[in-house]
Amino acid sequence: MLRVEHLTKVYPNGTVALKDVSFEVPDGEFLVVIGLSGSGKSTLLRCINRLIDPTEGKIFLDDQEITSANSTELRHIRRKIGMIFQQFNLVKRSTVLTNTLNGRLGYANPFLSLLGIWPQADKDMAMAALNRVGIADKAKNRADALSGGQQQRVGISRALMQEPRIILADEPVASLDPVLAHSILQYLEQMNKTDRVTVICSLHFLDLVHRYGTHVIGLKDGMKVFEGAPSEIDRARFKAIYGEEAQEVRATALE
Amino acid sequence: MSNNKHPRLRLPKFTGRILISLVLLVLVIISIQVTQPDMGKLISSFEKGRQITDGLLSPDILEKKSLGSYTISIAVPVPCNSAPQEIIPDEGHRLEIVPGCANPRDLVILNGYDLGENADVNMRWVLPNGKLFSIRTAKTDSSGNLSEEIDVRPITVAVDGIPSRLEIEVFQPGSTYSASKTITDVFNNMYVTIFMALLATTIGTLFSLPLSFLAASNITRKGVVGSAVYYSVRFFLNMIRSYEPLVMASIFALIVGFGNPFAGVLALSVVTAASLGKMFSESVESIDPGPIEALQASGATPLQVVLYAVVPQIVPDFLSFAIYHWDINVRISTIIGFVGGGGIGYFLSEKINTFNYSSAGTAILAIIIVVWVLDFLSSEIRKQFT
Ligand SMILES: Nc1ncnc2c1ncn2[C@@H]1O[C@H](COP(=O)(O)OP(=O)(O)OP(=O)(O)O)[C@@H](O)[C@H]1O
Ligand SMILES: [Mg+2]
């Protein structure tokens, strides 16, 4: 159970990206966060693993407060929270295998990992993860030699290495075409269903929200303006959340 | 057009051009007044210039060496009867002295037969104590014979019945070429220069690594302390970079001694550290923050993040900059010798100062070749990393 209480984020330049946002995410949920560009989706996800420190409010994972954790505690919490990025965030010059192993750094022997030595068990685990997302044959390739869809699969296998309880996915398919979008989201769905991993995912397309989400939060100007089941989001609600741009977004979504 | 939105003060084209031409003309006149070029001097010293360029253009590379040589000698009893006269063979290369013995300050004729045509001959005394005493060189005639007058100096007096001997070394005509002494010297000095540059590059690179991280805004410029460090390191780097390596080298040469390669190494190390520090810091600043964020999010320690997300991104740049700088350092260190930094530059300046232009020519040729080869090599190696 993840609990977000009265979360507010004000950036140093004065931008209020989140305003008093509260919600709960029970284990095993596939929570979709929707909202216009600039509504605060990325800020919200990054506050959860504290890549961004919130200005006010508290976040709890079970009964442990993430927002007050010291650096060691925070690293231990982060190990259990995988993150998937719109731009994949792979180390482009490193191999696919190394990028996957990077997800295991939080568990690695600090000394051996600084020497670049990995136990065979970790290597086997990485190959299994790559196998699971169907790119084991690319293990020795450089990450930047892969297509966008393949790179995002490396991103997923890197998150798999953390054996996460929660996956934060920040617009994981926004850089991919619709067909690839489904193949990537299916991996997230599979983790959600078979491994009982809680998924918190921001999405832009209404049909994807309906297809994958089990619960939805809508953000507008940093405020939570909607929370409910995906089926409750009809076009009217969608328009309320997205404003005038709704037409455009839906058009893309229906493609 | 966006230009139309923000109209700026514009001179009509024609007036503008005239103005620019006028300014240029004034600048040219000023520079002539300041430097006072004397074309007459260039013409009047044409002959001197020709001699120098002739020397420089005929580098001393090869040395003539004869195919082989042999030595024969004959005893010269001084005074007569101090030792027995030698029996002269009838055939083969042989020597004869006329008369067969001599007193000090006499003249004797040294005849040689069947020595080989037109051969160079070195003539010398071998004194009773075995010491050699060079006389002069000569040449055999077209039938291979030799006839030379030799002064009998008092020093050649026999000792305990052992006479002095006249010895000749005959160099067979026809010759091979081999690397000259200058070439060996140039090689040794070039070797010093290349390794001076290599050492300086290594030391400079080692120092530049921490400096580059301190001078990278995305790593250091955080908080008051960070900003202070960032700005002072940057200021420090820029200050050093504004000094010419030559100036730096002459200062170090004063400290550690003129012609000492260590002076060059010190100067180049400092310059390299500053210059690579700046280049590296820009490369650190331009890295993709995405992977850093990703690894932080997975619970990696800061050191792990640097090693797995920062280092792979900067290593290719760093290597290629360092190799590039080695190339530059070889170039600079050839010149640094001129101000006392040792190596090939010092050799070159020495040769020029002693008017040894053909040796200087050799050095210049070697510099050209080495710079060219390194330039090629470094660009080839750098290609591997991009
Ligand atoms: N580092 C920052 N400094 C200042 N303002 C920021 C920063 N990051 C984001 N913002 C601002 O905070 C607000 C929320 O940004 P955020 O990136 O969370 O939105 P988002 O919903 O993820 O948008 P997008 O769909 O474009 O990714 C925006 O107005 C943005 O301009
Ligand atoms: Mg975003």
Short mmCIF file of C-alpha atoms and ligand atoms in Angstrom, two decimals, chain A residues 11-13 15-17 35-44 52 86 170-171 204 219, ligand 1:
data_model
loop_
_atom_site.label_atom_id
_atom_site.label_comp_id
_atom_site.label_asym_id
_atom_site.label_seq_id
_atom_site.Cartn_x
_atom_site.Cartn_y
_atom_site.Cartn_z
CA TYR A 11 9.95 24.48 -7.77
CA PRO A 12 12.67 26.98 -6.85
CA ASN A 13 11.47 29.27 -9.65
CA THR A 15 6.16 27.05 -10.27
CA VAL A 16 3.58 25.16 -8.24
CA ALA A 17 3.70 21.73 -9.90
CA GLY A 35 -3.38 15.09 -17.31
CA LEU A 36 -2.27 17.72 -19.76
CA SER A 37 1.35 18.40 -20.44
CA GLY A 38 2.61 20.43 -17.48
CA SER A 39 -0.14 19.20 -15.16
CA GLY A 40 2.43 17.63 -12.82
CA LYS A 41 2.45 13.93 -13.75
CA SER A 42 6.24 13.60 -13.90
CA THR A 43 6.63 15.64 -10.74
CA LEU A 44 4.21 13.34 -8.91
CA ILE A 52 12.39 15.24 -6.54
CA GLN A 86 9.74 8.10 -21.64
CA ASP A 170 6.48 8.05 -16.74
CA GLU A 171 4.83 8.08 -20.15
CA HIS A 204 -1.77 10.26 -22.74
CA LEU A 219 -4.30 15.97 -12.65
N1 LIG C 1 12.90 21.48 -12.67
C1 LIG C 1 11.85 22.31 -12.79
N2 LIG C 1 11.97 23.59 -12.41
C2 LIG C 1 10.92 24.43 -12.53
N3 LIG C 1 9.72 24.09 -13.00
C3 LIG C 1 9.54 22.81 -13.39
C4 LIG C 1 10.60 21.86 -13.31
N4 LIG C 1 10.15 20.68 -13.78
C5 LIG C 1 8.87 20.89 -14.13
N5 LIG C 1 8.51 22.16 -13.90
C6 LIG C 1 7.18 22.76 -14.11
O1 LIG C 1 6.27 22.07 -13.28
C7 LIG C 1 5.05 21.85 -13.94
C8 LIG C 1 4.73 20.36 -13.97
O2 LIG C 1 5.72 19.70 -14.76
P1 LIG C 1 5.71 18.15 -15.02
O3 LIG C 1 6.93 17.84 -15.79
O4 LIG C 1 5.52 17.45 -13.74
O5 LIG C 1 4.43 17.97 -15.95
P2 LIG C 1 3.97 16.70 -16.78
O6 LIG C 1 2.56 16.51 -16.47
O7 LIG C 1 4.89 15.57 -16.56
O8 LIG C 1 4.11 17.24 -18.26
P3 LIG C 1 4.52 16.42 -19.57
O9 LIG C 1 3.30 15.72 -20.01
O10 LIG C 1 4.91 17.51 -20.52
O11 LIG C 1 5.64 15.53 -19.21
C9 LIG C 1 5.20 22.44 -15.31
O12 LIG C 1 4.64 23.72 -15.32
C10 LIG C 1 6.69 22.53 -15.52
O13 LIG C 1 7.00 23.62 -16.34
#
